[in-house]
Short mmCIF file of C-alpha atoms in Angstrom, two decimals:
data_model
loop_
_atom_site.label_atom_id
_atom_site.label_comp_id
_atom_site.label_asym_id
_atom_site.label_seq_id
_atom_site.Cartn_x
_atom_site.Cartn_y
_atom_site.Cartn_z
CA UNK A 1145 59.95 55.84 -20.60
CA UNK A 1146 61.47 55.72 -24.12
CA UNK A 1147 65.26 54.91 -23.37
CA UNK A 1148 68.26 55.46 -26.19
CA UNK A 1149 68.98 52.31 -27.46
CA UNK A 1150 67.80 49.93 -29.48
CA UNK A 1151 67.01 46.75 -26.47
CA UNK A 1152 65.93 47.14 -23.43
CA UNK A 1153 64.84 46.44 -20.08
CA UNK A 1154 61.59 48.96 -18.61
CA UNK A 1155 60.83 49.04 -15.46
CA UNK A 1156 58.77 46.93 -13.96
CA UNK A 1157 56.16 46.39 -11.78
CA UNK A 1158 54.08 48.88 -9.77
CA UNK A 1159 53.54 53.01 -10.77
CA UNK A 1160 52.60 53.68 -7.37
CA UNK A 1161 54.92 50.59 -5.52
CA UNK A 1162 56.02 50.91 -2.25
CA UNK A 1163 59.25 48.78 -2.42
CA UNK A 1164 61.97 49.76 -5.48
CA UNK A 1165 64.47 47.48 -6.62
CA UNK A 1166 67.58 48.22 -8.62
CA UNK A 1167 70.12 46.42 -10.27
CA UNK A 1168 72.56 46.30 -12.34
CA UNK A 1169 72.12 46.44 -15.74
CA UNK A 1170 70.06 43.27 -18.24
CA UNK A 1171 73.85 42.01 -19.03
CA UNK A 1172 73.84 40.93 -14.81
CA UNK A 1173 70.61 40.88 -14.05
CA UNK A 1174 68.34 39.58 -16.70
CA UNK A 1175 64.91 40.60 -18.28
CA UNK A 1176 66.38 40.70 -22.10
CA UNK A 1177 64.36 37.13 -23.33
CA UNK A 1178 60.89 38.22 -20.86
CA UNK A 1179 61.88 42.06 -20.59
CA UNK A 1180 60.59 41.79 -16.88
CA UNK A 1181 64.05 42.75 -14.28
CA UNK A 1182 66.12 39.91 -12.42
CA UNK A 1183 64.42 36.86 -14.87
CA UNK A 1184 66.17 34.86 -16.93
CA UNK A 1185 68.51 33.78 -14.22
CA UNK A 1186 70.07 30.48 -12.70
CA UNK A 1187 69.10 32.25 -9.36
CA UNK A 1188 66.15 34.24 -10.59
CA UNK A 1189 63.40 30.64 -8.93
CA UNK A 1190 65.32 31.39 -6.04
CA UNK A 1191 65.65 35.68 -6.13
CA UNK A 1192 61.71 35.90 -6.19
CA UNK A 1193 60.69 32.99 -4.36
CA UNK A 1194 62.50 35.32 -1.34
CA UNK A 1195 59.98 38.26 -3.18
CA UNK A 1196 57.50 36.09 -2.58
CA UNK A 1197 58.21 34.76 0.36
CA UNK A 1198 58.25 37.81 1.70
CA UNK A 1199 55.23 39.65 0.36
CA UNK A 1200 56.25 41.51 -2.36
CA UNK A 1201 55.58 39.77 -5.10
CA UNK A 1202 52.90 37.09 -5.85
CA UNK A 1203 51.36 34.34 -8.40
CA UNK A 1204 55.33 34.86 -10.05
CA UNK A 1205 55.55 32.11 -13.51
CA UNK A 1206 58.16 32.39 -14.69
CA UNK A 1207 58.72 30.52 -17.70
CA UNK A 1208 55.56 31.54 -18.63
CA UNK A 1209 56.86 35.19 -17.94
CA UNK A 1210 54.22 36.80 -15.64
CA UNK A 1211 54.31 38.22 -12.46
CA UNK A 1212 51.89 39.89 -9.70
CA UNK A 1213 54.18 42.93 -8.18
CA UNK A 1214 51.75 44.76 -6.53
CA UNK A 1215 53.46 47.04 -4.35
CA UNK A 1216 57.03 46.38 -6.11
CA UNK A 1217 58.41 48.14 -8.77
CA UNK A 1218 61.83 46.54 -10.66
CA UNK A 1219 64.31 48.97 -12.82
CA UNK A 1220 68.01 49.26 -13.53
CA UNK A 1221 70.92 51.30 -13.29
CA UNK A 1222 71.76 50.92 -16.83
CA UNK A 1223 68.50 49.59 -18.91
CA UNK A 1224 69.85 49.45 -22.09
CA UNK A 1225 70.90 45.57 -23.00
CA UNK A 1226 74.40 46.26 -22.96
CA UNK A 1227 76.64 45.16 -26.74
CA UNK A 1228 79.24 43.38 -23.98
CA UNK A 1229 79.40 42.03 -20.63
CA UNK A 1230 81.11 45.18 -19.59
CA UNK A 1231 79.26 48.47 -19.70
CA UNK A 1232 81.70 51.89 -19.09
CA UNK A 1233 81.34 54.39 -17.03
CA UNK A 1234 80.09 56.80 -19.67
CA UNK A 1235 77.11 54.65 -20.58
CA UNK A 1236 76.28 54.64 -16.54
CA UNK A 1237 76.26 58.53 -16.62
CA UNK A 1238 74.68 58.74 -19.46
CA UNK A 1239 71.89 56.48 -17.78
CA UNK A 1240 71.42 57.71 -14.72
CA UNK A 1241 69.11 60.10 -15.48
CA UNK A 1242 67.25 57.56 -16.80
CA UNK A 1243 67.03 55.43 -13.21
CA UNK A 1244 66.76 58.83 -11.72
CA UNK A 1245 63.91 60.36 -13.01
CA UNK A 1246 62.29 56.61 -12.70
CA UNK A 1247 63.04 56.45 -9.18
CA UNK A 1248 61.75 59.93 -8.01
CA UNK A 1249 58.85 59.54 -9.83
CA UNK A 1250 58.14 55.57 -8.64
CA UNK A 1251 58.37 57.48 -5.01
CA UNK A 1252 59.25 54.08 -3.38
CA UNK A 1253 58.86 54.24 0.65
CA UNK A 1254 62.15 51.91 0.43
CA UNK A 1255 64.71 50.77 -2.13
CA UNK A 1256 65.90 47.44 -2.62
CA UNK A 1257 69.39 47.90 -4.41
CA UNK A 1258 70.91 44.46 -5.76
CA UNK A 1259 74.26 43.78 -5.96
CA UNK A 1260 77.35 45.91 -5.33
CA UNK A 1261 77.38 48.31 -8.29
CA UNK A 1262 74.03 49.23 -7.20
CA UNK A 1263 74.59 49.77 -3.93
CA UNK A 1264 77.06 51.68 -3.89
CA UNK A 1265 74.80 53.86 -6.13
CA UNK A 1266 71.54 53.84 -4.23
CA UNK A 1267 73.94 54.74 -0.89
CA UNK A 1268 76.17 58.00 -2.92
CA UNK A 1269 73.17 59.36 -4.45
CA UNK A 1270 70.30 59.01 -1.52
CA UNK A 1271 71.87 58.35 1.02
CA UNK A 1272 74.49 59.71 3.85
CA UNK A 1273 76.24 56.37 3.77
CA UNK A 1274 79.60 55.78 3.19
CA UNK A 1275 79.64 53.92 -0.28
CA UNK A 1276 82.87 52.87 0.04
CA UNK A 1277 81.10 49.59 1.13
CA UNK A 1278 83.92 49.52 4.23
CA UNK A 1279 81.30 47.05 5.28
CA UNK A 1280 81.27 43.79 2.64
CA UNK A 1281 77.93 42.55 0.95
CA UNK A 1282 77.23 40.25 2.85
CA UNK A 1283 76.90 41.98 5.93
CA UNK A 1284 74.55 44.74 4.57
CA UNK A 1285 72.06 42.29 2.40
CA UNK A 1286 68.60 42.25 4.08
CA UNK A 1287 69.84 45.08 6.84
CA UNK A 1288 67.32 48.76 6.97
CA UNK A 1289 69.41 51.40 5.63
CA UNK A 1290 68.80 55.41 6.74
CA UNK A 1291 68.44 57.08 3.62
CA UNK A 1292 66.85 61.04 2.15
CA UNK A 1293 63.71 59.98 2.30
CA UNK A 1294 63.84 56.36 1.82
CA UNK A 1295 64.91 53.74 3.67
CA UNK A 1296 67.58 51.71 2.09
CA UNK A 1297 67.93 47.32 1.61
CA UNK A 1298 71.31 45.68 0.08
CA UNK A 1299 70.28 43.17 -1.26
CA UNK A 1300 73.67 40.95 -2.10
CA UNK A 1301 74.35 39.36 -5.68
CA UNK A 1302 71.61 37.00 -6.00
CA UNK A 1303 74.32 35.36 -7.87
CA UNK A 1304 76.08 34.52 -5.28
CA UNK A 1305 73.17 34.01 -2.46
CA UNK A 1306 74.56 31.11 -0.13
CA UNK A 1307 72.61 28.84 2.22
CA UNK A 1308 71.00 31.35 4.22
CA UNK A 1309 70.89 34.50 2.34
CA UNK A 1310 67.09 33.74 0.99
CA UNK A 1311 65.61 33.42 4.61
CA UNK A 1312 67.58 36.21 5.62
CA UNK A 1313 65.92 38.94 3.22
CA UNK A 1314 62.64 37.27 3.92
CA UNK A 1315 63.73 37.97 7.70
CA UNK A 1316 64.99 42.37 6.61
CA UNK A 1317 61.89 42.75 4.96
CA UNK A 1318 58.87 41.39 7.22
CA UNK A 1319 60.32 43.13 9.77
CA UNK A 1320 60.87 46.07 8.33
CA UNK A 1321 57.27 45.63 7.30
CA UNK A 1322 55.70 44.80 10.96
CA UNK A 1323 56.63 48.89 11.05
CA UNK A 1324 55.96 52.45 10.11
CA UNK A 1325 58.16 52.19 7.21
CA UNK A 1326 56.69 54.87 5.05
CA UNK A 1327 58.22 57.67 4.11
CA UNK A 1328 56.11 61.04 4.79
CA UNK A 1329 56.05 64.77 5.08
CA UNK A 1330 53.39 66.34 6.34
CA UNK A 1331 53.20 69.91 3.54
CA UNK A 1332 50.56 71.54 4.66
CA UNK A 1333 52.18 74.84 5.96
CA UNK A 1334 52.55 75.41 1.88
CA UNK A 1335 48.67 75.90 1.64
CA UNK A 1336 45.69 78.13 2.34
CA UNK A 1337 43.67 76.76 5.34
CA UNK A 1338 44.63 74.48 8.56
CA UNK A 1339 44.78 71.22 7.42
CA UNK A 1340 47.05 68.34 6.61
CA UNK A 1341 49.23 67.35 3.40
CA UNK A 1342 50.82 64.77 2.82
CA UNK A 1343 52.86 63.44 0.35
CA UNK A 1344 56.02 61.07 0.21
#
């Protein structure tokens, strides 16, 4: 995918992923040095340690800028590297179609929005849940919410994690994976013949 900017952090991982981790932008969640979302930050090691413990990634080598993201995809609402610390609302609107196209192309079963902005966006656009976050991110962290064709597991801002937040995310994702979390629909009624045709 080509973005409307010179510097960007593109999506990274498995194009057939079951899990799609959604961040804000490279200025918040990193990756401008390695090209991999959620790297280059003081909290990156703890974040990826939790994902590895939950089985979403393996062979994580952040200094070398590599990891095995089989079954998982990482991307940002705003993939362009910002000029300053803030991104204005118009810039998010301009990049939103790119994110939406990527999300629908990946068709993961579970969305993991990281931080308040990503969580608000995912809840607003892909669930019937109130995006005003009357429940705090601390309470939503690592919990399962139903979406429109997706399950959603919000993740608190990694820079603000306290003791136990990593374990809580691991426990939530481990419990989820013990269930049949795959979101499929039988479209067999639309094709010739008696067989089923399942899509995500």
